[in-house]
PDB file of C-alpha atoms in Angstrom:
ATOM      1  CA  MET H   1     130.984 133.106  36.465  1.00 43.00           C
ATOM      2  CA  ALA H   2     132.784 133.579  39.788  1.00 48.00           C
ATOM      3  CA  ALA H   3     135.839 135.799  39.892  1.00 52.00           C
ATOM      4  CA  ARG H   4     139.221 134.202  40.506  1.00 55.00           C
ATOM      5  CA  GLY H   5     139.599 133.316  44.174  1.00 56.00           C
ATOM      6  CA  GLN H   6     135.859 133.225  44.822  1.00 62.00           C
ATOM      7  CA  GLY H   7     134.115 129.944  45.481  1.00 61.00           C
ATOM      8  CA  LEU H   8     131.338 128.489  43.403  1.00 64.00           C
ATOM      9  CA  GLU H   9     128.154 127.167  44.923  1.00 70.00           C
ATOM     10  CA  GLN H  10     128.451 123.393  45.222  1.00 74.00           C
ATOM     11  CA  ASP H  11     125.876 120.631  45.169  1.00 89.00           C
ATOM     12  CA  PHE H  12     127.953 118.859  47.811  1.00 93.00           C
ATOM     13  CA  ASP H  13     128.798 119.671  51.412  1.00 92.00           C
ATOM     14  CA  PHE H  14     132.106 117.801  51.345  1.00 95.00           C
ATOM     15  CA  PHE H  15     134.538 116.140  48.989  1.00 97.00           C
ATOM     16  CA  VAL H  16     136.093 112.858  50.112  1.00 98.00           C
ATOM     17  CA  VAL H  17     139.437 112.690  48.321  1.00 97.00           C
ATOM     18  CA  VAL H  18     140.999 109.207  48.137  1.00 97.00           C
ATOM     19  CA  ASP H  19     144.446 108.171  46.912  1.00 96.00           C
ATOM     20  CA  PHE H  20     144.658 104.381  47.071  1.00 96.00           C
ATOM     21  CA  GLU H  21     147.894 102.442  46.763  1.00 97.00           C
ATOM     22  CA  ALA H  22     147.677  98.877  45.491  1.00 96.00           C
ATOM     23  CA  THR H  23     149.766  95.768  45.010  1.00 97.00           C
ATOM     24  CA  CYS H  24     151.972  96.008  41.939  1.00 96.00           C
ATOM     25  CA  VAL H  25     154.768  94.404  39.947  1.00 96.00           C
ATOM     26  CA  LYS H  26     157.245  95.975  37.554  1.00 95.00           C
ATOM     27  CA  ASP H  27     156.345  96.036  33.842  1.00 93.00           C
ATOM     28  CA  ALA H  28     153.220  93.898  34.268  1.00 91.00           C
ATOM     29  CA  ARG H  29     149.712  93.826  35.676  1.00 88.00           C
ATOM     30  CA  ILE H  30     149.069  91.908  38.839  1.00 90.00           C
ATOM     31  CA  PHE H  31     145.676  90.241  39.169  1.00 94.00           C
ATOM     32  CA  PRO H  32     143.820  90.928  41.239  1.00 95.00           C
ATOM     33  CA  GLN H  33     145.257  94.263  42.305  1.00 95.00           C
ATOM     34  CA  GLU H  34     144.552  94.844  45.974  1.00 97.00           C
ATOM     35  CA  ILE H  35     144.381  98.048  47.966  1.00 97.00           C
ATOM     36  CA  ILE H  36     147.254  98.218  50.457  1.00 98.00           C
ATOM     37  CA  GLU H  37     146.814 101.818  51.616  1.00 98.00           C
ATOM     38  CA  PHE H  38     143.447 103.526  52.094  1.00 98.00           C
ATOM     39  CA  PRO H  39     143.952 107.247  52.723  1.00 98.00           C
ATOM     40  CA  ALA H  40     141.242 109.900  52.525  1.00 98.00           C
ATOM     41  CA  VAL H  41     140.745 113.545  53.362  1.00 98.00           C
ATOM     42  CA  LEU H  42     137.435 115.261  53.993  1.00 98.00           C
ATOM     43  CA  VAL H  43     137.344 118.694  52.326  1.00 97.00           C
ATOM     44  CA  ASP H  44     134.671 121.304  53.045  1.00 94.00           C
ATOM     45  CA  SER H  45     133.306 122.250  49.614  1.00 92.00           C
ATOM     46  CA  ALA H  46     132.477 125.808  50.688  1.00 90.00           C
ATOM     47  CA  THR H  47     135.853 126.694  52.212  1.00 92.00           C
ATOM     48  CA  GLY H  48     138.277 124.207  50.655  1.00 94.00           C
ATOM     49  CA  ARG H  49     139.536 123.453  54.151  1.00 96.00           C
ATOM     50  CA  ILE H  50     140.580 119.929  55.124  1.00 98.00           C
ATOM     51  CA  GLU H  51     138.250 118.959  57.954  1.00 96.00           C
ATOM     52  CA  SER H  52     139.552 115.488  58.774  1.00 98.00           C
ATOM     53  CA  THR H  53     141.940 112.794  57.557  1.00 99.00           C
ATOM     54  CA  PHE H  54     141.839 108.996  57.475  1.00 99.00           C
ATOM     55  CA  ARG H  55     144.587 106.470  56.732  1.00 98.00           C
ATOM     56  CA  ARG H  56     144.733 102.702  57.075  1.00 98.00           C
ATOM     57  CA  TYR H  57     147.109 100.149  55.694  1.00 99.00           C
ATOM     58  CA  VAL H  58     145.336  97.089  54.335  1.00 99.00           C
ATOM     59  CA  ARG H  59     146.572  93.502  54.433  1.00 98.00           C
ATOM     60  CA  PRO H  60     146.361  92.021  50.920  1.00 98.00           C
ATOM     61  CA  LYS H  61     144.699  88.616  50.674  1.00 97.00           C
ATOM     62  CA  HIS H  62     145.810  87.297  47.265  1.00 97.00           C
ATOM     63  CA  HIS H  63     149.341  88.751  47.188  1.00 96.00           C
ATOM     64  CA  PRO H  64     150.332  89.093  50.850  1.00 97.00           C
ATOM     65  CA  VAL H  65     154.045  89.634  50.128  1.00 98.00           C
ATOM     66  CA  LEU H  66     154.735  93.014  48.513  1.00 98.00           C
ATOM     67  CA  THR H  67     157.219  93.020  45.652  1.00 97.00           C
ATOM     68  CA  GLN H  68     160.391  95.051  45.998  1.00 98.00           C
ATOM     69  CA  PHE H  69     159.123  97.230  43.133  1.00 97.00           C
ATOM     70  CA  CYS H  70     155.866  97.890  44.992  1.00 97.00           C
ATOM     71  CA  ARG H  71     157.649  98.739  48.251  1.00 98.00           C
ATOM     72  CA  GLU H  72     159.968 101.165  46.451  1.00 98.00           C
ATOM     73  CA  LEU H  73     157.199 102.745  44.354  1.00 96.00           C
ATOM     74  CA  THR H  74     154.747 103.308  47.211  1.00 96.00           C
ATOM     75  CA  GLY H  75     157.075 103.639  50.189  1.00 98.00           C
ATOM     76  CA  ILE H  76     154.927 101.069  51.976  1.00 98.00           C
ATOM     77  CA  ARG H  77     156.860  98.521  53.997  1.00 98.00           C
ATOM     78  CA  GLN H  78     155.905  94.877  54.386  1.00 99.00           C
ATOM     79  CA  GLU H  79     155.439  95.422  58.117  1.00 98.00           C
ATOM     80  CA  ASP H  80     152.925  98.200  57.357  1.00 98.00           C
ATOM     81  CA  VAL H  81     150.518  95.672  55.840  1.00 98.00           C
ATOM     82  CA  ASP H  82     151.403  92.545  57.835  1.00 98.00           C
ATOM     83  CA  GLY H  83     148.934  92.013  60.640  1.00 92.00           C
ATOM     84  CA  ASN H  84     146.825  94.962  59.554  1.00 97.00           C
ATOM     85  CA  VAL H  85     143.124  94.989  58.702  1.00 98.00           C
ATOM     86  CA  ASP H  86     141.577  93.389  55.621  1.00 98.00           C
ATOM     87  CA  LEU H  87     139.726  95.486  53.045  1.00 98.00           C
ATOM     88  CA  GLY H  88     136.308  94.808  54.574  1.00 98.00           C
ATOM     89  CA  GLU H  89     137.397  96.138  57.956  1.00 99.00           C
ATOM     90  CA  ALA H  90     139.167  99.104  56.322  1.00 99.00           C
ATOM     91  CA  LEU H  91     135.894 100.010  54.595  1.00 98.00           C
ATOM     92  CA  TRP H  92     134.013  99.739  57.887  1.00 99.00           C
ATOM     93  CA  LEU H  93     136.614 101.922  59.641  1.00 99.00           C
ATOM     94  CA  HIS H  94     136.405 104.467  56.817  1.00 98.00           C
ATOM     95  CA  ASP H  95     132.606 104.556  57.089  1.00 97.00           C
ATOM     96  CA  THR H  96     132.827 105.030  60.868  1.00 98.00           C
ATOM     97  CA  TRP H  97     135.369 107.858  60.421  1.00 98.00           C
ATOM     98  CA  LEU H  98     133.234 109.542  57.762  1.00 96.00           C
ATOM     99  CA  LYS H  99     130.088 109.445  59.902  1.00 93.00           C
ATOM    100  CA  ALA H 100     131.955 110.916  62.884  1.00 94.00           C
ATOM    101  CA  ALA H 101     133.722 113.555  60.774  1.00 94.00           C
ATOM    102  CA  THR H 102     130.468 114.796  59.227  1.00 93.00           C
ATOM    103  CA  ALA H 103     128.297 114.506  62.350  1.00 89.00           C
ATOM    104  CA  GLY H 104     128.603 118.216  63.116  1.00 77.00           C
ATOM    105  CA  ALA H 105     127.643 119.379  59.617  1.00 70.00           C
ATOM    106  CA  GLY H 106     124.865 121.697  60.715  1.00 63.00           C
ATOM    107  CA  ASN H 107     121.272 120.666  61.118  1.00 62.00           C
ATOM    108  CA  LYS H 108     121.013 118.824  57.833  1.00 66.00           C
ATOM    109  CA  ARG H 109     119.276 115.477  57.737  1.00 68.00           C
ATOM    110  CA  ARG H 110     121.654 114.264  55.051  1.00 82.00           C
ATOM    111  CA  VAL H 111     125.196 115.312  54.279  1.00 89.00           C
ATOM    112  CA  ARG H 112     125.951 115.466  50.557  1.00 92.00           C
ATOM    113  CA  LEU H 113     129.325 113.939  49.649  1.00 94.00           C
ATOM    114  CA  ALA H 114     131.284 113.539  46.433  1.00 96.00           C
ATOM    115  CA  ILE H 115     134.071 110.965  46.190  1.00 96.00           C
ATOM    116  CA  VAL H 116     137.094 112.312  44.311  1.00 95.00           C
ATOM    117  CA  SER H 117     140.156 110.283  43.321  1.00 94.00           C
ATOM    118  CA  TRP H 118     143.660 111.718  43.309  1.00 80.00           C
ATOM    119  CA  GLY H 119     145.049 109.700  40.420  1.00 73.00           C
ATOM    120  CA  ASP H 120     144.316 107.749  37.270  1.00 69.00           C
ATOM    121  CA  TRP H 121     144.453 104.381  39.058  1.00 68.00           C
ATOM    122  CA  ASP H 122     142.121 105.108  42.001  1.00 55.00           C
TER     123      ASP H 122
END
């Protein structure tokens, strides 16, 4: 076992930590819930250092107008999502960011990633 403060050998080169925000209503479930904020950080598994960050607001398709509850809970304004990218483009932008952010990861043919969520709802 590693001593406190010492790292453990990891099977992954990086952790991709995501913390999605989604459409919501007070005291009920909204269906379908849609991602409205797509943030991620790339963490080096060996050092614990944040190597890069990504953040995009996403325009919801099924519930384009955010509820007051949702705006207050998330801090996301209607203008943050209006005219922004849809989920498909957000995923493409995230993939492009991730490839660029890990491009300098040594001479490895493949970079090993683990996706980690920041909350119960992600």
